[in-house]
């Protein structure tokens, strides 16, 4: 029988960790015989069943419920008198509907009888696998009048059930970390190595029981098809494998890995023994105990000799394992290359060979040429009557250039006349004795008697004015300098001369 203290711990765990068990009124309902609420209050019935099912599932997952030999199962629940006694309280007594909770869990597939789970060849996810609860069978017998005299019982039959949600959670962690490792050697374990790695992965505070190990292996192998196992070897599925198969090579690899693990433990132990004997000899020398010191040193030498031999053997075995890993990688590489060759060969066959490809490319080139020719023909439609005479365009361009040149010269002429007028106004008059102190413009104008000023008298003075004006005009309008140089003489000079002649 399990220890009484361990079973008493179950009630404390549920009261501390389950929200539904923290209210006294709620606990009273949970401990009552709520089986009658299946028809009168379906919602309350479902809530009570779910609360108890979650509490039992969490307690099993925490390893609270101990077995007869003191072990802690995390994947299976054992029902019976011991479980009822562990849940008994002073205020509410024993839970009267716990058997109903288990039957409901079995009917929904969240709990499966252990023997059914281990022996059925079908997956637990197969819909054809159905488990009818006892209460449904009993109700049918009562309807037929065959079970009216059956006494009502609040006892819980002794049995073991696999908690499906717990095993699924552990399997998901294992498959995430351990399955589909790239190297074949890393997916092969001895049974003891697999058990140890699972314990480390699940962070269990106690060893995994043999029963739980069997449940876990059965689930991953049958329901997930992610590993194969026998009494000595566990082989996980690799990438692209449908279902792994254990071969004699796998068994040899598992044995080699187990031997290496054992040698690692031995070398660690021997190294610790050497250090301990060295310390013992030092203490004996400090106590002037020569005999004890010599004994410790002799033992140390023997341990060092054994450690050296074990280390050499370990090094050779690790080298062999490394070669095996390398060969396994090469095998995987060759398989990938072979599969790739088949894929390429199939694709090349579908393409029809190089001759077919060349014919297709040549045909494509011809069709593209035809498209270009048709486009050229379409673009030439209507262009025959609209041919452009390049000579006419050149003549029109020349006329535009002449017109533009004339307009620029006209603007320059107007600017020259304006500058002359400004000069006549702004520049102080230079009195010329010969001309009677007249301005340049006055000198160019007719006299009072109607006779014009002689050309001989006015020409020197006009040239001086034109020179001054040109200097001012070019400084103010540098952009007209080139145009003025290209004309026949200075534009300002021509315009001024024209005025004099007029």
Tab-separated table of N, CA and C in Angstrom, residues 101-250:
chain	number	residue	atom	x	y	z
A	101	UNK	N	-17.015	10.499	-12.123
A	101	UNK	CA	-16.024	11.337	-12.789
A	101	UNK	C	-15.105	10.484	-13.662
A	102	UNK	N	-14.635	9.359	-13.109
A	102	UNK	CA	-13.747	8.482	-13.867
A	102	UNK	C	-14.469	7.895	-15.069
A	103	UNK	N	-15.727	7.500	-14.900
A	103	UNK	CA	-16.480	6.926	-16.020
A	103	UNK	C	-16.699	7.955	-17.121
A	104	UNK	N	-16.986	9.189	-16.734
A	104	UNK	CA	-17.147	10.239	-17.742
A	104	UNK	C	-15.834	10.468	-18.493
A	105	UNK	N	-14.725	10.479	-17.769
A	105	UNK	CA	-13.420	10.677	-18.418
A	105	UNK	C	-13.123	9.543	-19.383
A	106	UNK	N	-13.467	8.322	-19.011
A	106	UNK	CA	-13.248	7.173	-19.892
A	106	UNK	C	-14.126	7.278	-21.128
A	107	UNK	N	-15.372	7.709	-20.951
A	107	UNK	CA	-16.284	7.808	-22.092
A	107	UNK	C	-15.823	8.854	-23.092
A	108	UNK	N	-15.180	9.907	-22.622
A	108	UNK	CA	-14.693	10.945	-23.526
A	108	UNK	C	-13.294	10.655	-24.054
A	109	UNK	N	-12.636	9.644	-23.546
A	109	UNK	CA	-11.313	9.284	-24.012
A	109	UNK	C	-10.197	10.046	-23.332
A	110	UNK	N	-10.492	10.866	-22.334
A	110	UNK	CA	-9.432	11.572	-21.618
A	110	UNK	C	-8.722	10.666	-20.618
A	111	UNK	N	-9.343	9.569	-20.247
A	111	UNK	CA	-8.703	8.510	-19.465
A	111	UNK	C	-8.986	7.178	-20.150
A	112	UNK	N	-7.974	6.321	-20.197
A	112	UNK	CA	-8.101	5.020	-20.841
A	112	UNK	C	-7.569	3.962	-19.883
A	113	UNK	N	-8.301	2.856	-19.689
A	113	UNK	CA	-7.775	1.788	-18.841
A	113	UNK	C	-6.392	1.350	-19.299
A	114	UNK	N	-5.490	1.136	-18.355
A	114	UNK	CA	-4.096	0.882	-18.673
A	114	UNK	C	-3.923	-0.315	-19.602
A	115	UNK	N	-4.567	-1.417	-19.313
A	115	UNK	CA	-4.402	-2.615	-20.131
A	115	UNK	C	-4.946	-2.413	-21.534
A	116	UNK	N	-6.038	-1.673	-21.645
A	116	UNK	CA	-6.578	-1.389	-22.976
A	116	UNK	C	-5.596	-0.520	-23.758
A	117	UNK	N	-5.008	0.447	-23.080
A	117	UNK	CA	-4.059	1.347	-23.731
A	117	UNK	C	-2.837	0.592	-24.233
A	118	UNK	N	-2.320	-0.333	-23.448
A	118	UNK	CA	-1.078	-1.024	-23.800
A	118	UNK	C	-1.288	-2.133	-24.823
A	119	UNK	N	-2.463	-2.720	-24.879
A	119	UNK	CA	-2.669	-3.906	-25.713
A	119	UNK	C	-3.408	-3.624	-27.020
A	120	UNK	N	-4.152	-2.527	-27.092
A	120	UNK	CA	-4.905	-2.292	-28.325
A	120	UNK	C	-3.961	-1.965	-29.470
A	121	UNK	N	-4.174	-2.560	-30.644
A	121	UNK	CA	-3.310	-2.233	-31.797
A	121	UNK	C	-3.703	-0.929	-32.467
A	122	UNK	N	-4.885	-0.434	-32.168
A	122	UNK	CA	-5.356	0.794	-32.800
A	122	UNK	C	-4.834	2.021	-32.057
A	123	UNK	N	-4.741	3.093	-32.813
A	123	UNK	CA	-4.362	4.363	-32.200
A	123	UNK	C	-5.485	4.881	-31.318
A	124	UNK	N	-5.129	5.590	-30.281
A	124	UNK	CA	-6.160	6.165	-29.414
A	124	UNK	C	-6.928	7.266	-30.140
A	125	UNK	N	-6.414	7.724	-31.270
A	125	UNK	CA	-7.111	8.738	-32.055
A	125	UNK	C	-8.003	8.115	-33.116
A	126	UNK	N	-8.040	6.797	-33.166
A	126	UNK	CA	-8.919	6.104	-34.095
A	126	UNK	C	-10.350	6.179	-33.568
A	127	UNK	N	-11.248	6.687	-34.403
A	127	UNK	CA	-12.628	6.864	-33.948
A	127	UNK	C	-13.332	5.549	-33.672
A	128	UNK	N	-12.855	4.485	-34.259
A	128	UNK	CA	-13.504	3.187	-34.026
A	128	UNK	C	-13.204	2.649	-32.636
A	129	UNK	N	-12.209	3.266	-31.943
A	129	UNK	CA	-11.909	2.840	-30.584
A	129	UNK	C	-12.822	3.608	-29.641
A	130	UNK	N	-13.849	2.934	-29.134
A	130	UNK	CA	-14.820	3.576	-28.239
A	130	UNK	C	-14.925	2.772	-26.961
A	131	UNK	N	-15.040	3.501	-25.855
A	131	UNK	CA	-15.163	2.874	-24.534
A	131	UNK	C	-16.442	3.382	-23.873
A	132	UNK	N	-17.383	2.484	-23.686
A	132	UNK	CA	-18.654	2.887	-23.094
A	132	UNK	C	-18.543	2.899	-21.567
A	133	UNK	N	-19.027	3.947	-20.930
A	133	UNK	CA	-18.954	4.021	-19.470
A	133	UNK	C	-19.925	3.053	-18.815
A	134	UNK	N	-19.605	2.688	-17.571
A	134	UNK	CA	-20.424	1.717	-16.836
A	134	UNK	C	-21.816	2.264	-16.544
A	135	UNK	N	-21.903	3.584	-16.296
A	135	UNK	CA	-23.218	4.121	-15.962
A	135	UNK	C	-24.198	3.997	-17.115
A	136	UNK	N	-23.703	4.043	-18.385
A	136	UNK	CA	-24.598	3.901	-19.525
A	136	UNK	C	-25.110	2.470	-19.627
A	137	UNK	N	-24.240	1.519	-19.350
A	137	UNK	CA	-24.681	0.116	-19.366
A	137	UNK	C	-25.694	-0.129	-18.249
A	138	UNK	N	-25.402	0.429	-17.069
A	138	UNK	CA	-26.324	0.259	-15.934
A	138	UNK	C	-27.681	0.879	-16.231
A	139	UNK	N	-27.692	2.064	-16.854
A	139	UNK	CA	-28.955	2.728	-17.187
A	139	UNK	C	-29.758	1.876	-18.173
A	140	UNK	N	-29.075	1.242	-19.128
A	140	UNK	CA	-29.777	0.393	-20.075
A	140	UNK	C	-30.398	-0.825	-19.390
A	141	UNK	N	-29.660	-1.396	-18.448
A	141	UNK	CA	-30.221	-2.545	-17.721
A	141	UNK	C	-31.432	-2.135	-16.899
A	142	UNK	N	-31.369	-0.938	-16.299
A	142	UNK	CA	-32.509	-0.472	-15.509
A	142	UNK	C	-33.729	-0.247	-16.393
A	143	UNK	N	-33.519	0.275	-17.605
A	143	UNK	CA	-34.645	0.494	-18.490
A	143	UNK	C	-35.298	-0.820	-18.897
A	144	UNK	N	-34.512	-1.883	-18.934
A	144	UNK	CA	-35.060	-3.202	-19.282
A	144	UNK	C	-35.619	-3.929	-18.068
A	145	UNK	N	-35.509	-3.342	-16.890
A	145	UNK	CA	-36.022	-3.964	-15.682
A	145	UNK	C	-35.127	-5.041	-15.130
A	146	UNK	N	-33.856	-5.083	-15.568
A	146	UNK	CA	-32.950	-6.126	-15.142
A	146	UNK	C	-32.021	-5.677	-14.018
A	147	UNK	N	-32.025	-4.417	-13.693
A	147	UNK	CA	-31.084	-3.939	-12.686
A	147	UNK	C	-31.766	-3.102	-11.621
A	148	UNK	N	-33.056	-3.311	-11.408
A	148	UNK	CA	-33.758	-2.527	-10.405
A	148	UNK	C	-33.322	-2.850	-8.996
A	149	UNK	N	-32.892	-4.060	-8.790
A	149	UNK	CA	-32.538	-4.478	-7.433
A	149	UNK	C	-31.063	-4.246	-7.121
A	150	UNK	N	-30.335	-3.691	-8.092
A	150	UNK	CA	-28.918	-3.455	-7.838
A	150	UNK	C	-28.777	-2.347	-6.811
A	151	UNK	N	-28.032	-2.545	-5.736
A	151	UNK	CA	-27.897	-1.516	-4.721
A	151	UNK	C	-27.019	-0.370	-5.223
A	152	UNK	N	-27.359	0.850	-4.831
A	152	UNK	CA	-26.517	2.003	-5.160
A	152	UNK	C	-25.249	1.936	-4.334
A	153	UNK	N	-24.131	2.150	-4.992
A	153	UNK	CA	-22.855	2.070	-4.293
A	153	UNK	C	-22.013	3.290	-4.614
A	154	UNK	N	-21.356	3.787	-3.565
A	154	UNK	CA	-20.491	4.941	-3.707
A	154	UNK	C	-19.022	4.555	-3.614
A	155	UNK	N	-18.767	3.280	-3.799
A	155	UNK	CA	-17.379	2.822	-3.767
A	155	UNK	C	-16.719	3.055	-5.123
A	156	UNK	N	-15.377	3.115	-5.145
A	156	UNK	CA	-14.598	3.332	-6.356
A	156	UNK	C	-13.806	2.069	-6.640
A	157	UNK	N	-14.116	1.465	-7.790
A	157	UNK	CA	-13.445	0.210	-8.114
A	157	UNK	C	-11.965	0.429	-8.332
A	158	UNK	N	-11.173	-0.579	-7.987
A	158	UNK	CA	-9.727	-0.481	-8.118
A	158	UNK	C	-9.330	-0.751	-9.568
A	159	UNK	N	-8.618	0.185	-10.149
A	159	UNK	CA	-8.170	0.057	-11.548
A	159	UNK	C	-7.096	1.112	-11.787
A	160	UNK	N	-6.460	1.015	-12.957
A	160	UNK	CA	-5.451	1.997	-13.364
A	160	UNK	C	-5.836	2.558	-14.718
A	161	UNK	N	-5.704	3.875	-14.840
A	161	UNK	CA	-6.113	4.576	-16.052
A	161	UNK	C	-4.975	5.486	-16.522
A	162	UNK	N	-4.769	5.501	-17.826
A	162	UNK	CA	-3.789	6.402	-18.424
A	162	UNK	C	-4.432	7.776	-18.605
A	163	UNK	N	-3.764	8.808	-18.100
A	163	UNK	CA	-4.248	10.181	-18.253
A	163	UNK	C	-3.701	10.694	-19.594
A	164	UNK	N	-4.568	10.799	-20.592
A	164	UNK	CA	-4.140	11.065	-21.964
A	164	UNK	C	-3.471	12.436	-22.090
A	165	UNK	N	-4.015	13.448	-21.441
A	165	UNK	CA	-3.429	14.793	-21.585
A	165	UNK	C	-2.003	14.846	-21.054
A	166	UNK	N	-1.705	14.102	-19.994
A	166	UNK	CA	-0.340	14.087	-19.450
A	166	UNK	C	0.640	13.424	-20.417
A	167	UNK	N	0.232	12.302	-20.980
A	167	UNK	CA	1.131	11.608	-21.898
A	167	UNK	C	1.316	12.411	-23.186
A	168	UNK	N	0.284	13.116	-23.622
A	168	UNK	CA	0.407	13.938	-24.820
A	168	UNK	C	1.368	15.102	-24.603
A	169	UNK	N	1.295	15.737	-23.435
A	169	UNK	CA	2.202	16.839	-23.155
A	169	UNK	C	3.659	16.411	-23.150
A	170	UNK	N	3.948	15.267	-22.529
A	170	UNK	CA	5.323	14.765	-22.508
A	170	UNK	C	5.790	14.368	-23.905
A	171	UNK	N	4.916	13.741	-24.666
A	171	UNK	CA	5.286	13.312	-26.017
A	171	UNK	C	5.588	14.520	-26.909
A	172	UNK	N	4.835	15.589	-26.741
A	172	UNK	CA	5.095	16.791	-27.544
A	172	UNK	C	6.481	17.360	-27.253
A	173	UNK	N	6.873	17.389	-25.993
A	173	UNK	CA	8.202	17.898	-25.648
A	173	UNK	C	9.303	17.009	-26.238
A	174	UNK	N	9.113	15.718	-26.135
A	174	UNK	CA	10.122	14.784	-26.640
A	174	UNK	C	10.256	14.910	-28.151
A	175	UNK	N	9.137	14.990	-28.853
A	175	UNK	CA	9.190	15.066	-30.307
A	175	UNK	C	9.776	16.396	-30.772
A	176	UNK	N	9.554	17.444	-30.021
A	176	UNK	CA	10.114	18.742	-30.385
A	176	UNK	C	11.634	18.736	-30.300
A	177	UNK	N	12.173	18.075	-29.293
A	177	UNK	CA	13.613	18.132	-29.034
A	177	UNK	C	14.362	16.970	-29.680
A	178	UNK	N	13.830	15.759	-29.596
A	178	UNK	CA	14.598	14.572	-29.923
A	178	UNK	C	14.328	14.012	-31.313
A	179	UNK	N	13.124	14.193	-31.834
A	179	UNK	CA	12.771	13.613	-33.124
A	179	UNK	C	13.302	14.512	-34.246
A	180	UNK	N	13.584	13.908	-35.392
A	180	UNK	CA	14.060	14.602	-36.601
A	180	UNK	C	15.446	15.216	-36.436
A	181	UNK	N	16.262	14.636	-35.570
A	181	UNK	CA	17.654	15.071	-35.517
A	181	UNK	C	18.356	14.660	-36.797
A	182	UNK	N	19.269	15.505	-37.288
A	182	UNK	CA	19.817	15.252	-38.631
A	182	UNK	C	20.657	13.987	-38.739
A	183	UNK	N	21.395	13.644	-37.677
A	183	UNK	CA	22.290	12.497	-37.754
A	183	UNK	C	21.603	11.254	-37.207
A	184	UNK	N	21.768	10.160	-37.925
A	184	UNK	CA	21.120	8.909	-37.531
A	184	UNK	C	21.620	8.423	-36.176
A	185	UNK	N	22.907	8.573	-35.912
A	185	UNK	CA	23.471	8.084	-34.648
A	185	UNK	C	22.835	8.797	-33.462
A	186	UNK	N	22.526	10.071	-33.615
A	186	UNK	CA	21.945	10.846	-32.519
A	186	UNK	C	20.497	10.484	-32.240
A	187	UNK	N	19.882	9.689	-33.104
A	187	UNK	CA	18.492	9.273	-32.901
A	187	UNK	C	18.385	7.848	-32.372
A	188	UNK	N	19.503	7.258	-32.017
A	188	UNK	CA	19.512	5.879	-31.518
A	188	UNK	C	19.957	5.895	-30.055
A	189	UNK	N	19.186	5.221	-29.205
A	189	UNK	CA	19.465	5.188	-27.774
A	189	UNK	C	19.331	3.760	-27.266
A	190	UNK	N	20.085	3.484	-26.241
A	190	UNK	CA	19.750	2.302	-25.443
A	190	UNK	C	18.575	2.680	-24.542
A	191	UNK	N	17.910	1.697	-23.985
A	191	UNK	CA	16.732	1.973	-23.175
A	191	UNK	C	17.082	2.828	-21.966
A	192	UNK	N	18.205	2.536	-21.335
A	192	UNK	CA	18.600	3.304	-20.150
A	192	UNK	C	18.953	4.744	-20.518
A	193	UNK	N	19.625	4.947	-21.661
A	193	UNK	CA	19.970	6.306	-22.078
A	193	UNK	C	18.723	7.107	-22.444
A	194	UNK	N	17.767	6.468	-23.097
A	194	UNK	CA	16.527	7.159	-23.442
A	194	UNK	C	15.774	7.566	-22.178
A	195	UNK	N	15.700	6.674	-21.217
A	195	UNK	CA	15.013	6.986	-19.969
A	195	UNK	C	15.672	8.167	-19.260
A	196	UNK	N	16.991	8.175	-19.231
A	196	UNK	CA	17.703	9.259	-18.554
A	196	UNK	C	17.480	10.591	-19.259
A	197	UNK	N	17.502	10.586	-20.592
A	197	UNK	CA	17.303	11.842	-21.324
A	197	UNK	C	15.875	12.357	-21.155
A	198	UNK	N	14.898	11.459	-21.102
A	198	UNK	CA	13.515	11.878	-20.875
A	198	UNK	C	13.368	12.500	-19.493
A	199	UNK	N	13.995	11.915	-18.488
A	199	UNK	CA	13.936	12.478	-17.139
A	199	UNK	C	14.512	13.890	-17.102
A	200	UNK	N	15.624	14.091	-17.813
A	200	UNK	CA	16.234	15.433	-17.857
A	200	UNK	C	15.362	16.404	-18.651
A	201	UNK	N	14.768	15.926	-19.734
A	201	UNK	CA	13.946	16.793	-20.570
A	201	UNK	C	12.676	17.226	-19.849
A	202	UNK	N	12.039	16.302	-19.133
A	202	UNK	CA	10.810	16.617	-18.392
A	202	UNK	C	11.081	17.237	-17.028
A	203	UNK	N	12.375	17.290	-16.649
A	203	UNK	CA	12.789	17.880	-15.359
A	203	UNK	C	12.048	17.229	-14.187
A	204	UNK	N	12.098	15.901	-14.184
A	204	UNK	CA	11.412	15.160	-13.126
A	204	UNK	C	12.256	15.154	-11.861
A	205	UNK	N	11.628	15.376	-10.704
A	205	UNK	CA	12.380	15.323	-9.440
A	205	UNK	C	12.586	13.900	-8.924
A	206	UNK	N	12.057	12.924	-9.663
A	206	UNK	CA	12.176	11.520	-9.266
A	206	UNK	C	12.333	10.683	-10.525
A	207	UNK	N	12.835	9.441	-10.402
A	207	UNK	CA	13.053	8.609	-11.595
A	207	UNK	C	11.735	8.267	-12.293
A	208	UNK	N	11.813	8.124	-13.602
A	208	UNK	CA	10.658	7.705	-14.379
A	208	UNK	C	10.413	6.217	-14.130
A	209	UNK	N	9.189	5.881	-13.773
A	209	UNK	CA	8.887	4.483	-13.481
A	209	UNK	C	8.859	3.658	-14.763
A	210	UNK	N	9.051	2.353	-14.613
A	210	UNK	CA	9.009	1.467	-15.778
A	210	UNK	C	7.635	1.489	-16.437
A	211	UNK	N	6.588	1.619	-15.618
A	211	UNK	CA	5.234	1.671	-16.163
A	211	UNK	C	5.043	2.916	-17.016
A	212	UNK	N	5.490	4.053	-16.508
A	212	UNK	CA	5.364	5.291	-17.283
A	212	UNK	C	6.212	5.246	-18.548
A	213	UNK	N	7.402	4.647	-18.463
A	213	UNK	CA	8.253	4.525	-19.639
A	213	UNK	C	7.572	3.693	-20.714
A	214	UNK	N	6.931	2.615	-20.316
A	214	UNK	CA	6.224	1.772	-21.279
A	214	UNK	C	5.048	2.518	-21.891
A	215	UNK	N	4.310	3.277	-21.087
A	215	UNK	CA	3.186	4.066	-21.608
A	215	UNK	C	3.687	5.090	-22.622
A	216	UNK	N	4.779	5.759	-22.286
A	216	UNK	CA	5.321	6.793	-23.169
A	216	UNK	C	5.787	6.204	-24.498
A	217	UNK	N	6.530	5.108	-24.444
A	217	UNK	CA	7.017	4.487	-25.671
A	217	UNK	C	5.865	3.978	-26.533
A	218	UNK	N	4.853	3.394	-25.904
A	218	UNK	CA	3.703	2.887	-26.651
A	218	UNK	C	2.985	4.017	-27.373
A	219	UNK	N	2.803	5.118	-26.681
A	219	UNK	CA	2.079	6.249	-27.280
A	219	UNK	C	2.845	6.839	-28.467
A	220	UNK	N	4.148	7.095	-28.298
A	220	UNK	CA	4.911	7.732	-29.374
A	220	UNK	C	5.074	6.782	-30.557
A	221	UNK	N	5.224	5.484	-30.283
A	221	UNK	CA	5.417	4.520	-31.365
A	221	UNK	C	4.119	4.213	-32.098
A	222	UNK	N	3.039	3.954	-31.374
A	222	UNK	CA	1.793	3.533	-32.016
A	222	UNK	C	0.943	4.715	-32.468
A	223	UNK	N	0.773	5.716	-31.603
A	223	UNK	CA	-0.146	6.811	-31.894
A	223	UNK	C	0.518	7.945	-32.672
A	224	UNK	N	1.818	8.145	-32.503
A	224	UNK	CA	2.515	9.206	-33.226
A	224	UNK	C	3.392	8.670	-34.352
A	225	UNK	N	3.706	7.375	-34.291
A	225	UNK	CA	4.585	6.746	-35.298
A	225	UNK	C	5.899	7.506	-35.448
A	226	UNK	N	6.466	7.897	-34.326
A	226	UNK	CA	7.688	8.697	-34.327
A	226	UNK	C	8.896	7.943	-33.802
A	227	UNK	N	8.735	6.699	-33.361
A	227	UNK	CA	9.881	5.906	-32.909
A	227	UNK	C	9.555	4.430	-33.009
A	228	UNK	N	10.621	3.634	-32.925
A	228	UNK	CA	10.508	2.171	-32.810
A	228	UNK	C	11.368	1.755	-31.633
A	229	UNK	N	10.974	0.691	-30.946
A	229	UNK	CA	11.724	0.264	-29.767
A	229	UNK	C	11.561	-1.233	-29.555
A	230	UNK	N	12.558	-1.778	-28.872
A	230	UNK	CA	12.478	-3.142	-28.354
A	230	UNK	C	12.986	-3.114	-26.921
A	231	UNK	N	13.355	-4.235	-26.398
A	231	UNK	CA	13.752	-4.284	-24.992
A	231	UNK	C	15.070	-3.566	-24.727
A	232	UNK	N	15.862	-3.287	-25.772
A	232	UNK	CA	17.180	-2.698	-25.554
A	232	UNK	C	17.405	-1.374	-26.283
A	233	UNK	N	16.728	-1.175	-27.400
A	233	UNK	CA	17.042	-0.038	-28.269
A	233	UNK	C	15.792	0.796	-28.505
A	234	UNK	N	16.001	2.096	-28.561
A	234	UNK	CA	14.961	3.046	-28.965
A	234	UNK	C	15.518	3.839	-30.140
A	235	UNK	N	14.778	3.853	-31.251
A	235	UNK	CA	15.197	4.572	-32.447
A	235	UNK	C	14.114	5.573	-32.825
A	236	UNK	N	14.481	6.847	-32.870
A	236	UNK	CA	13.549	7.900	-33.216
A	236	UNK	C	13.501	8.107	-34.720
A	237	UNK	N	12.378	8.645	-35.180
A	237	UNK	CA	12.168	8.852	-36.613
A	237	UNK	C	13.048	9.988	-37.117
A	238	UNK	N	13.551	9.808	-38.326
A	238	UNK	CA	14.327	10.854	-38.971
A	238	UNK	C	13.506	11.594	-40.003
A	239	UNK	N	14.074	12.636	-40.555
A	239	UNK	CA	13.374	13.432	-41.556
A	239	UNK	C	13.124	12.600	-42.808
A	240	UNK	N	11.871	12.581	-43.244
A	240	UNK	CA	11.512	11.832	-44.436
A	240	UNK	C	11.158	10.385	-44.189
A	241	UNK	N	11.326	9.887	-42.974
A	241	UNK	CA	10.985	8.496	-42.660
A	241	UNK	C	9.521	8.396	-42.249
A	242	UNK	N	8.842	7.389	-42.755
A	242	UNK	CA	7.458	7.166	-42.361
A	242	UNK	C	7.366	6.482	-41.006
A	243	UNK	N	8.072	5.383	-40.854
A	243	UNK	CA	8.088	4.647	-39.588
A	243	UNK	C	9.469	4.023	-39.432
A	244	UNK	N	10.199	4.359	-38.390
A	244	UNK	CA	11.553	3.816	-38.218
A	244	UNK	C	11.533	2.315	-37.946
A	245	UNK	N	12.581	1.653	-38.403
A	245	UNK	CA	12.743	0.211	-38.187
A	245	UNK	C	14.114	-0.020	-37.574
A	246	UNK	N	14.164	-0.826	-36.517
A	246	UNK	CA	15.426	-1.115	-35.824
A	246	UNK	C	16.164	-2.220	-36.556
A	247	UNK	N	17.438	-1.970	-36.872
A	247	UNK	CA	18.285	-2.954	-37.549
A	247	UNK	C	19.411	-3.397	-36.613
A	248	UNK	N	20.181	-4.373	-37.057
A	248	UNK	CA	21.320	-4.829	-36.257
A	248	UNK	C	22.368	-3.725	-36.127
A	249	UNK	N	22.497	-2.898	-37.135
A	249	UNK	CA	23.417	-1.765	-37.030
A	249	UNK	C	22.984	-0.805	-35.924
A	250	UNK	N	21.680	-0.579	-35.823
A	250	UNK	CA	21.176	0.293	-34.762
A	250	UNK	C	21.486	-0.282	-33.384
